Amino acid sequence: MSAKIHDPVDHAGAAAKFITDEAHLTFHDTRLWEMRQKRDGQMHGVPEWQELRDLASAIKEHTLSRLPEYLEQFEAQAIAHGVQVHWARDAAEHNAIVLRLLRENNAKTLVKSKSMLTEECEMAPFLERHGITLTETDLGERIQQLDNESPSHIVVPSVHKLRADVARVFAKTIGGDPNNTDATYLAEHCRVTTRPLMLDADAGMTGANFLVAETGAVVVCTNEGNADLSANLPKLHIVSAGIEKLIPRQADLGVFVRILSRSALGSPITQYTSHFRGPRDGAQMHIILVDNGRSKRLGQAEFWTSLKCIRCGACMNTCPVYRRSGGLSYGAVYSGPIGAIINPAYDPARYAALPFASTLNGSCTAVCPVKINIHEQLYAWRRIIAEGGLLPAQKALAMRVAGAVLASPTLYRLATAAARMAVRRLPRALLYNRLNGWGRDRELPTPPKESFAAWHARRKKAG
Amino acid sequence: MSARDDILAACRVSRPPGDHPLPELPRFPRPAEDVLSEFQRSLAVMGGQWLRLVEGDDLAAVIRARAPNGLIRSAVPELPAFPRVDAVTRPQDLENVDIAVVRARFGVAETGSVFLSDHELQVNTIAYLAQHLVVLLDPEAIVPGIADAYLRSDFSQARYVSLMTGPSATADIEGVLIRGAQGVRSLTVIFTP
């Protein structure tokens, strides 16, 4: 592995590049806001929406508080229905299990549907290094695979690309007319080139949206039909699932299925809500239950509720910073507000910039269907990162100075008087330079001639 | 210790403090609209189509008319004229099917979804490899909401169940909605008891 990936993520720097491209920026911003508005439309059509959010949150908190019991119940149910259950402490163990299953079955080709967990485990490059040919079957994920890029959004992986980008990627990799940028043509081209790969695949892989402890069902919510084909065509179906995906009862799906796609895409339900409980005759079904940092996060008082996340992406669609910086600028598997509170749990130094990629407007929290207090967790991470000495140098200096000034009334009065004078009188070059982040791309406000304290003292005297 | 025991132990150590009771699930009121018209409206939103047979219509002829020269396979007993879905030996063998006919066990008015399990499909891939899917549905077999559907025991009587709602779709390229991604290009519900 290169040293580069452990460098701290420069979110602001990557975002600065993203916003220089007007066409991409405008589409990205508009498309995600449209998804947010469609979500609002669905919300207004469900009178019990807020009660569903309360229920979803309570069910998830309950499950997480009794996770060992529910995991054991799920495992017993799955085994009873002929599913083989595996456990992986971390990404390396997960990848090793997948490779072992493929080798035991002499499988050389693998088709898979979208799974953020396999991204998290960096499974695709691992398997390819070991001679497995892996094909992503979700359209957006396939585009990203062919372009050798990570997904930039957990629901719409290639949302940062325009149709001309897709035509260019396809022409370079799977053929097709680079000048035909019609979306229907491009999707059809992907369909006809992917289907033979699915028909011939030795193994199929899916993620999981929910694992039902009561019945052992693996629930997969998708729109394209690719997950059901990947699972139902080959004789080997491997499910990769984080341990936080558990829910207790089948009836709980009556809450979660109602809010997932409404929050994600603003559609009432996904085209396919599929439930896998056991292998077909003559086939195998395996489930890998993966920890990879989750049990540790469960013990973090301020952050354990981030495990409630059902990966709908609503917080990303509503976030003004995400919409204008693009998912790739987060330099992490999970981007947007949810990524900004999940990634630091893995590596606070590397992801120190992410909790600052927010205005703390709270919109993420307001749209979250499982009521994760995302903006409060962002704030908590800022504190931890500052206390850990992990702030970027410029921010650290500013904070140290501000801390000293704000702690002393005398210093504060001096400083505000100086600032009023400075903004009025100093040359622009001194005010708008690299040390003043607030002066970049925006004008500083004209300060009042006197402070509130001075005005108040004058009024009292006159009074 | 095994990975399993390690993970379970780690989750026990990390158990969040406090009582977090499992809530009862209330039954929310459903719209006054009758379930059949709500089902039709919801299905249309998700890109599905529906039709009602009228007096004198022959089901086989209605379906044949949709693909006069195409390969039609059926998983329902009432259409013996078409080759059976389960006559193939491998799920891959269904790749050239133009129209597949299946019968849903029930429908869901809230979303326009139909319940199809491995029992109804016979071969699961038929619902995805066929170019077009025709779903027979008894108009009396429609439950009001998704929450009602999940109170049924049908889910735990099958190894595979999909609630299908309209045809396969994608909006991954510039948000342009395309019906017919990797699965069927159209899904038509025919109401017949």
XYZ file of C-alpha atoms in Angstrom:
656
model
C 0.000 0.000 0.000
C 1.269 3.476 -0.812
C 1.976 5.950 1.944
C -0.153 8.477 0.140
C -3.489 7.062 1.260
C -2.589 7.697 4.869
C -1.920 11.390 4.314
C -4.589 13.590 5.896
C -7.495 14.184 3.531
C -7.423 17.722 2.123
C -11.174 18.151 1.757
C -11.052 21.894 1.137
C -8.352 21.514 -1.501
C -10.239 18.770 -3.371
C -13.494 20.716 -3.109
C -11.782 23.828 -4.487
C -10.934 21.837 -7.610
C -14.474 20.436 -7.861
C -16.093 23.875 -7.869
C -13.958 25.187 -10.719
C -15.967 23.055 -13.163
C -19.216 24.975 -13.522
C -21.170 22.343 -15.521
C -20.412 19.479 -13.172
C -20.954 21.566 -10.071
C -24.319 22.879 -11.239
C -25.614 19.439 -12.217
C -24.393 17.841 -8.995
C -25.953 20.506 -6.814
C -29.235 20.495 -8.756
C -29.605 16.719 -9.001
C -29.044 16.102 -5.298
C -31.341 18.936 -4.290
C -33.991 17.433 -6.580
C -33.608 14.132 -4.698
C -34.016 16.010 -1.432
C -37.202 17.663 -2.725
C -38.617 14.346 -3.926
C -37.920 12.991 -0.466
C -39.890 15.895 1.023
C -42.777 15.123 -1.325
C -42.882 11.516 -0.108
C -42.648 12.634 3.500
C -45.694 14.859 3.096
C -47.630 11.923 1.637
C -47.120 9.841 4.786
C -48.968 11.453 7.728
C -47.171 9.239 10.287
C -43.696 10.124 8.936
C -42.318 11.543 12.174
C -43.698 8.593 14.145
C -41.983 6.229 11.697
C -38.678 8.034 12.299
C -39.168 7.692 16.061
C -39.969 3.988 15.692
C -37.024 3.350 13.365
C -34.667 5.093 15.744
C -36.006 3.227 18.791
C -35.880 -0.169 17.043
C -32.279 0.420 15.960
C -31.182 1.648 19.397
C -32.854 -1.349 20.985
C -31.149 -3.746 18.563
C -27.724 -2.168 19.046
C -28.116 -2.386 22.830
C -28.710 -6.149 22.508
C -26.580 -6.845 19.482
C -24.923 -10.095 20.653
C -28.317 -11.674 21.365
C -29.777 -10.659 18.009
C -26.662 -11.750 16.113
C -26.893 -15.181 17.722
C -30.603 -15.415 16.947
C -29.994 -14.442 13.328
C -27.146 -16.917 12.990
C -29.249 -19.768 14.377
C -32.105 -18.969 11.982
C -29.803 -18.692 8.985
C -28.056 -21.988 9.764
C -31.432 -23.686 10.251
C -32.338 -22.699 6.697
C -29.145 -24.040 5.166
C -27.119 -20.812 5.056
C -23.451 -20.910 6.060
C -22.528 -18.073 8.418
C -19.017 -16.632 8.696
C -17.638 -13.945 10.990
C -14.937 -11.423 10.159
C -13.234 -9.198 12.719
C -11.882 -6.851 10.063
C -11.528 -6.174 6.356
C -8.622 -8.577 5.916
C -10.560 -11.455 7.459
C -13.597 -10.622 5.334
C -11.589 -10.607 2.121
C -9.817 -13.836 3.038
C -13.165 -15.585 3.620
C -14.484 -14.424 0.244
C -11.350 -15.629 -1.523
C -11.454 -18.984 0.283
C -15.109 -19.534 -0.688
C -14.349 -18.670 -4.294
C -11.349 -21.003 -4.411
C -13.195 -23.867 -2.718
C -15.785 -23.602 -5.459
C -13.261 -23.111 -8.214
C -14.856 -19.747 -8.992
C -12.873 -17.315 -11.125
C -15.548 -14.772 -12.007
C -17.682 -12.841 -9.546
C -20.619 -10.549 -10.232
C -21.694 -8.262 -7.450
C -24.298 -5.691 -6.652
C -23.583 -2.487 -4.801
C -22.154 -2.934 -1.323
C -20.497 -0.152 0.633
C -19.035 -2.733 2.993
C -17.006 -4.382 0.247
C -15.749 -0.888 -0.656
C -14.841 -0.390 2.993
C -12.899 -3.680 2.919
C -11.201 -2.721 -0.389
C -12.263 -6.153 -1.563
C -12.251 -5.610 -5.333
C -8.532 -4.802 -5.667
C -7.724 -7.639 -3.242
C -9.638 -10.226 -5.265
C -8.223 -8.948 -8.529
C -4.700 -9.307 -7.156
C -5.603 -12.951 -6.540
C -6.823 -13.610 -10.052
C -10.571 -13.132 -9.622
C -12.437 -11.165 -12.294
C -14.973 -8.992 -10.515
C -17.801 -7.200 -12.306
C -19.904 -4.537 -10.668
C -23.467 -4.918 -11.931
C -25.105 -1.736 -10.636
C -24.937 0.839 -13.425
C -23.438 3.664 -11.391
C -21.001 1.335 -9.671
C -20.046 -0.211 -13.038
C -19.288 3.262 -14.420
C -17.079 3.933 -11.405
C -15.344 0.566 -11.699
C -14.601 1.135 -15.389
C -13.288 4.628 -14.608
C -11.129 3.280 -11.786
C -12.778 5.635 -9.284
C -14.531 5.065 -5.955
C -18.273 5.672 -5.652
C -18.887 9.321 -4.802
C -22.319 8.751 -3.226
C -23.662 5.721 -1.361
C -26.895 5.540 -3.385
C -25.983 7.119 -6.733
C -22.282 6.242 -7.102
C -21.572 8.211 -10.280
C -23.717 11.281 -9.591
C -20.674 13.532 -10.046
C -20.404 12.505 -13.712
C -22.192 13.965 -16.713
C -23.426 11.792 -19.583
C -20.478 12.786 -21.764
C -18.154 11.436 -19.061
C -20.036 8.136 -19.111
C -19.841 7.944 -22.926
C -16.099 8.576 -22.718
C -15.566 5.910 -20.013
C -17.620 3.319 -21.912
C -15.928 4.027 -25.257
C -12.552 3.549 -23.594
C -13.453 0.312 -21.780
C -16.506 -1.592 -23.025
C -16.840 -0.045 -26.466
C -19.652 2.087 -27.723
C -19.939 5.404 -29.503
C -18.041 8.119 -27.583
C -20.196 10.771 -29.250
C -23.553 9.249 -28.389
C -24.345 10.759 -25.014
C -27.988 9.700 -24.907
C -28.648 8.262 -21.427
C -30.948 5.524 -22.752
C -28.313 4.429 -25.265
C -25.642 4.360 -22.577
C -27.753 2.391 -20.096
C -28.722 -0.084 -22.817
C -25.083 -0.501 -23.790
C -24.242 -1.355 -20.207
C -27.189 -3.784 -20.004
C -26.215 -5.772 -23.098
C -22.524 -5.913 -22.196
C -23.090 -6.846 -18.534
C -25.720 -9.544 -19.002
C -23.379 -12.133 -20.590
C -20.978 -11.631 -17.681
C -23.785 -12.344 -15.235
C -24.943 -15.415 -17.161
C -21.421 -16.866 -17.106
C -20.395 -15.868 -13.587
C -19.181 -18.538 -11.189
C -20.293 -16.634 -8.092
C -22.522 -13.732 -7.097
C -22.304 -11.300 -4.257
C -24.719 -8.859 -2.641
C -24.726 -6.609 0.367
C -27.626 -6.411 2.792
C -29.905 -3.560 3.806
C -31.403 -5.455 6.730
C -30.841 -8.756 8.532
C -33.960 -10.016 10.313
C -33.060 -11.857 13.524
C -36.470 -13.495 13.870
C -36.484 -15.160 10.444
C -32.861 -15.159 9.274
C -33.844 -13.147 6.184
C -31.320 -11.026 4.312
C -33.172 -8.074 2.803
C -31.740 -6.318 -0.258
C -33.386 -3.181 -1.635
C -32.427 -2.269 -5.223
C -33.883 -0.876 -8.412
C -31.997 -2.347 -11.332
C -32.594 -6.094 -10.937
C -28.836 -6.657 -10.893
C -28.700 -7.821 -7.266
C -31.375 -10.466 -7.805
C -29.602 -11.691 -10.932
C -26.209 -11.750 -9.202
C -27.716 -13.801 -6.368
C -29.965 -16.106 -8.396
C -27.866 -17.008 -11.448
C -24.634 -18.520 -10.050
C -24.546 -21.529 -7.746
C -22.701 -19.553 -5.091
C -24.238 -16.497 -3.394
C -22.128 -14.622 -0.846
C -23.697 -11.905 1.304
C -21.453 -9.351 2.929
C -23.105 -7.561 5.858
C -22.056 -5.311 8.720
C -23.182 -6.477 12.146
C -25.201 -3.284 12.606
C -27.692 -4.326 9.891
C -29.746 -6.398 12.344
C -33.373 -5.703 13.111
C -35.364 -7.891 15.509
C -38.645 -8.740 13.796
C -40.052 -9.227 10.309
C -42.747 -6.700 11.207
C -40.015 -4.072 11.726
C -39.509 -4.144 7.951
C -42.930 -2.502 7.838
C -41.210 0.561 9.326
C -37.831 0.483 7.559
C -38.980 -0.400 4.049
C -41.445 2.491 4.251
C -38.743 5.054 4.998
C -35.649 3.789 3.147
C -36.356 4.597 -0.486
C -38.568 7.554 0.391
C -35.562 9.082 2.158
C -33.022 7.968 -0.424
C -34.482 8.648 -3.855
C -37.878 10.055 -2.999
C -39.629 6.978 -4.395
C -42.214 5.096 -2.292
C -40.205 1.857 -2.407
C -37.357 0.339 -4.413
C -38.384 -1.620 -7.519
C -37.144 -4.788 -5.802
C -37.306 -5.506 -2.082
C -35.844 -8.991 -1.956
C -35.638 -11.440 0.921
C -33.079 -14.242 0.871
C -33.517 -16.925 3.513
C -31.847 -19.980 2.102
C -29.984 -21.367 -0.911
C -31.777 -22.648 -3.993
C -31.664 -26.398 -4.581
C -28.140 -27.303 -5.623
C -26.761 -23.874 -4.717
C -24.927 -22.387 -1.719
C -25.631 -19.265 0.268
C -23.066 -17.760 2.619
C -23.295 -14.740 4.891
C -20.236 -12.949 6.218
C -20.975 -10.890 9.334
C -18.357 -8.160 9.527
C -17.271 -6.079 12.521
C -14.439 -3.910 11.126
C -14.571 -1.256 13.839
C -18.284 -1.446 14.565
C -18.051 -3.070 18.007
C -15.520 -0.411 19.007
C -17.835 2.380 17.845
C -20.682 0.738 19.788
C -18.730 1.528 22.959
C -18.233 5.232 22.154
C -20.857 7.108 24.174
C -21.058 10.053 21.780
C -20.920 8.102 18.538
C -22.592 4.691 18.911
C -25.884 5.924 17.477
C -24.173 6.499 14.121
C -24.534 2.694 13.811
C -28.278 3.260 13.327
C -27.510 4.475 9.789
C -29.489 2.669 7.053
C -27.363 4.181 4.246
C -30.110 6.182 2.532
C -27.898 9.142 1.660
C -30.521 11.761 2.604
C -27.956 13.647 4.712
C -25.684 13.899 1.689
C -28.405 15.168 -0.632
C -29.405 17.929 1.749
C -25.888 19.035 2.755
C -24.812 22.303 1.098
C -21.155 21.390 1.559
C -21.526 17.916 0.065
C -23.549 19.182 -2.880
C -20.873 21.727 -3.704
C -17.780 19.663 -3.022
C -18.603 16.227 -4.465
C -18.258 12.885 -2.736
C -14.722 12.181 -3.923
C -13.419 15.266 -2.091
C -13.999 13.447 1.221
C -11.243 10.989 0.279
C -13.105 8.195 2.055
C -15.520 5.327 1.428
C -18.339 7.177 3.184
C -18.762 10.803 2.172
C -21.110 13.597 3.177
C -22.243 14.257 6.751
C -22.560 10.568 7.681
C -19.089 9.928 6.288
C -17.747 12.848 8.262
C -18.812 11.165 11.522
C -18.022 7.551 10.536
C -14.568 7.938 8.976
C -12.832 9.669 11.934
C -13.742 6.652 14.073
C -11.426 4.603 11.847
C -8.582 7.120 11.623
C -9.009 10.544 13.295
C -5.717 11.926 11.949
C -6.386 10.981 8.349
C -9.976 12.243 8.415
C -9.445 15.247 10.727
C -10.718 17.678 8.075
C -14.059 15.965 7.487
C -16.030 17.051 10.584
C -15.187 20.628 9.549
C -16.772 20.081 6.099
C -20.085 21.245 7.469
C -21.900 24.463 8.288
C -23.519 22.708 11.284
C -26.886 23.831 9.921
C -28.468 20.613 11.210
C -30.261 19.764 7.970
C -28.619 16.315 7.959
C -30.123 15.569 11.349
C -33.518 16.892 10.277
C -33.790 14.537 7.285
C -32.213 11.444 8.864
C -34.893 8.710 8.860
C -33.388 7.042 11.941
C -32.803 10.324 13.787
C -29.016 10.238 14.137
C -27.903 13.543 15.703
C -25.378 13.982 12.904
C -24.587 17.668 13.420
C -24.000 17.152 17.137
C -21.635 14.289 16.387
C -19.824 16.495 13.871
C -19.334 19.038 16.632
C -18.168 16.362 19.070
C -15.597 15.128 16.558
C -14.297 18.700 16.112
C -13.655 18.870 19.831
C -11.897 15.502 19.898
C -9.783 16.389 16.883
C -8.791 19.743 18.410
C -7.983 18.144 21.783
C -5.971 15.472 20.037
C -3.836 18.120 18.364
C -5.007 16.967 14.943
C -6.280 20.313 13.620
C -4.807 21.574 10.357
C -2.050 24.106 11.242
C -3.848 27.273 10.108
C -7.052 26.336 11.946
C -5.069 25.408 15.074
C -3.313 28.784 15.157
C -6.561 30.693 14.686
C -8.262 28.650 17.405
C -5.405 29.201 19.864
C -5.479 32.948 19.332
C -9.283 33.052 19.484
C -9.242 30.985 22.677
C -6.871 33.407 24.409
C -8.770 36.468 23.215
C -12.202 35.154 24.151
C -10.985 34.135 27.619
C -9.964 37.696 28.531
C -12.485 40.611 28.518
C -9.637 43.123 28.150
C -8.054 41.334 25.230
C -11.488 40.877 23.662
C -12.281 44.649 23.834
C -8.891 45.497 22.412
C -9.247 42.947 19.655
C -12.719 44.033 18.553
C -11.643 47.672 18.491
C -8.635 46.711 16.421
C -10.775 44.638 14.060
C -13.244 47.498 13.499
C -10.355 49.750 12.602
C -8.546 47.110 10.560
C -11.377 46.103 8.253
C -12.117 49.790 7.543
C -8.579 51.025 7.015
C -6.153 48.235 6.136
C -5.210 47.621 2.508
C -6.984 44.668 0.839
C -3.739 42.749 0.421
C -3.336 42.548 4.192
C -6.935 41.474 4.809
C -7.518 39.052 1.949
C -4.565 36.709 2.154
C -3.986 33.007 2.779
C -4.084 33.341 6.553
C -7.622 34.689 6.489
C -9.819 31.790 5.353
C -12.904 33.962 5.815
C -11.653 36.473 3.287
C -11.397 33.881 0.511
C -14.217 34.194 -2.013
C -16.208 36.495 0.238
C -16.137 40.113 1.349
C -15.767 40.821 5.022
C -18.742 42.782 6.397
C -18.304 46.470 7.050
C -17.951 46.748 10.820
C -20.029 49.252 12.821
C -18.208 52.423 13.951
C -18.660 51.599 17.632
C -19.121 48.386 19.585
C -22.376 47.406 21.284
C -20.697 47.877 24.678
C -19.636 51.437 23.783
C -23.094 52.235 22.377
C -24.778 50.855 25.498
C -22.476 52.859 27.852
C -23.183 56.060 25.869
C -26.986 55.482 26.004
C -26.882 54.829 29.733
C -24.965 58.058 30.348
C -27.371 60.036 28.185
C -30.361 58.163 29.756
C -10.966 -17.216 20.405
C -12.831 -17.519 17.141
C -13.770 -14.382 15.225
C -17.374 -15.086 16.147
C -16.692 -15.242 19.878
C -14.401 -12.212 19.695
C -17.017 -10.090 17.958
C -19.807 -11.145 20.309
C -17.575 -10.469 23.314
C -16.583 -7.056 21.949
C -20.252 -6.162 21.457
C -21.000 -7.222 25.045
C -18.177 -5.033 26.387
C -19.355 -2.098 24.257
C -23.045 -2.473 25.098
C -24.568 1.029 25.216
C -25.830 1.982 28.678
C -29.483 2.544 29.438
C -32.682 0.717 28.698
C -33.736 0.754 25.067
C -37.077 -1.025 24.925
C -38.327 -2.494 21.666
C -41.360 -0.401 20.687
C -44.720 -1.908 19.874
C -45.667 -1.269 16.265
C -48.868 0.752 16.046
C -51.281 0.255 13.138
C -51.511 3.540 11.330
C -54.751 4.480 9.582
C -54.751 3.940 5.795
C -56.293 6.315 3.254
C -60.009 5.980 2.651
C -59.390 5.159 -1.046
C -60.285 1.557 -1.940
C -57.272 -0.720 -2.162
C -57.667 -1.598 -5.834
C -57.598 1.975 -7.077
C -54.773 2.846 -4.678
C -52.817 -0.159 -5.972
C -53.311 0.952 -9.575
C -52.267 4.504 -8.843
C -49.188 3.412 -6.857
C -48.110 0.929 -9.521
C -48.279 3.627 -12.189
C -46.017 5.882 -10.082
C -43.389 3.121 -10.094
C -43.615 2.633 -13.866
C -45.782 -0.484 -13.839
C -48.847 -1.035 -16.013
C -52.111 -2.843 -15.339
C -55.110 -4.056 -17.239
C -58.463 -5.587 -16.454
C -59.842 -8.369 -18.593
C -63.279 -7.641 -19.957
C -66.032 -10.153 -20.608
C -65.033 -12.478 -23.418
C -61.287 -11.740 -23.260
C -59.077 -14.790 -23.593
C -56.086 -14.434 -21.254
C -53.698 -16.389 -23.467
C -54.693 -14.360 -26.530
C -54.268 -11.066 -24.659
C -50.728 -12.039 -23.651
C -49.809 -13.517 -27.047
C -50.857 -10.265 -28.710
C -48.094 -8.466 -26.805
C -45.390 -10.552 -28.544
C -46.861 -12.291 -31.581
C -43.585 -14.020 -32.493
C -41.840 -13.895 -29.134
C -40.973 -16.644 -26.697
C -43.507 -16.728 -23.879
C -43.069 -18.865 -20.777
C -45.582 -19.367 -18.047
C -45.401 -20.362 -14.408
C -49.188 -20.505 -13.979
C -51.440 -23.532 -14.466
C -54.155 -21.623 -16.317
C -51.950 -21.032 -19.376
C -50.978 -24.515 -20.616
C -50.504 -23.198 -24.149
C -47.149 -21.629 -23.223
C -43.987 -23.581 -22.352
C -43.430 -23.886 -18.630
C -40.804 -21.847 -16.773
C -39.623 -24.882 -14.814
C -39.003 -26.889 -17.969
C -35.438 -25.502 -18.115
C -32.524 -27.147 -16.335
C -30.458 -24.020 -15.496
C -31.616 -20.555 -14.442
C -29.458 -19.178 -17.280
C -31.613 -20.995 -19.847
C -34.338 -18.373 -19.473
C -32.252 -15.622 -21.062
C -34.161 -15.595 -24.359
C -37.635 -15.278 -22.909
C -39.593 -12.305 -24.197
C -42.566 -12.509 -21.864
C -42.869 -14.403 -18.607
C -46.226 -14.934 -16.908
C -46.373 -15.478 -13.157
C -49.053 -15.131 -10.492
C -48.472 -12.976 -7.427
C -49.680 -14.256 -4.077
C -50.859 -10.787 -3.105
C -50.416 -7.111 -3.879
C -49.776 -4.035 -1.715
C -51.920 -0.958 -2.343
C -49.553 1.560 -0.708
C -46.755 0.931 -3.202
C -48.245 -1.123 -6.044
C -45.945 -4.021 -5.132
C -46.597 -7.695 -5.836
C -45.440 -10.625 -3.680
C -43.530 -13.246 -5.657
C -41.628 -16.059 -3.973
C -39.682 -19.011 -5.304
C -42.975 -20.962 -5.217
C -44.686 -18.604 -7.654
C -41.604 -17.985 -9.821
C -40.496 -21.637 -10.043
C -37.132 -20.358 -11.285
C -36.234 -17.064 -9.594
C -34.390 -15.594 -12.562
C -37.512 -15.662 -14.767
C -38.640 -12.399 -13.204
C -35.384 -10.681 -14.263
C -34.112 -12.382 -17.423
C -37.386 -12.075 -19.338
C -37.695 -8.854 -21.297
C -41.236 -8.307 -20.033
C -43.117 -9.614 -17.027
C -46.861 -10.226 -16.820
C -48.149 -10.691 -13.286
C -51.583 -12.149 -12.648
C -53.181 -10.794 -9.500
C -56.494 -11.502 -7.836
C -57.984 -8.045 -7.155
C -59.305 -9.473 -3.877
C -55.745 -10.268 -2.768
C -54.509 -6.744 -2.106
C -53.423 -5.681 1.370
C -53.526 -1.974 2.265
C -49.980 -1.170 3.400
C -46.398 -2.423 3.454
C -46.753 -2.820 7.218
C -49.742 -5.140 6.646
C -47.726 -7.211 4.180
C -45.003 -7.815 6.749
C -47.520 -9.169 9.261
C -48.137 -12.133 6.931
C -46.434 -15.480 7.362
C -45.850 -15.893 3.601
C -42.357 -14.407 3.947
C -41.184 -17.190 6.224
C -42.549 -19.958 4.019
C -40.108 -19.318 1.198
C -36.359 -19.241 0.630
C -36.678 -16.288 -1.721
C -39.280 -13.544 -1.839
C -39.272 -10.327 -3.791
C -41.756 -7.532 -3.430
C -41.604 -6.282 -7.009
C -42.806 -2.823 -7.839
C -42.869 -1.985 -11.517
C -40.046 -2.883 -13.915
C -36.314 -2.621 -13.265
C -35.135 0.980 -13.422
C -32.118 3.214 -13.100
C -31.416 6.919 -12.897
C -27.648 6.577 -12.550
C -26.829 8.597 -15.670
C -27.575 12.268 -15.066
C -30.745 11.379 -13.197
C -32.522 10.333 -16.393
C -35.097 7.688 -15.452
C -34.785 4.576 -17.603
C -37.179 1.629 -17.278
C -35.347 -1.575 -18.045
C -31.974 -1.553 -16.308
C -30.719 -5.142 -15.799
C -34.117 -6.729 -15.187
C -37.436 -6.616 -17.041
C -38.246 -3.661 -19.278
C -41.921 -3.679 -18.353
C -44.169 -5.150 -15.697
C -47.879 -5.488 -16.359
C -50.372 -6.612 -13.754
C -53.466 -8.339 -15.115
C -56.300 -8.493 -12.607
C -57.829 -11.935 -12.701
C -59.190 -14.033 -9.844
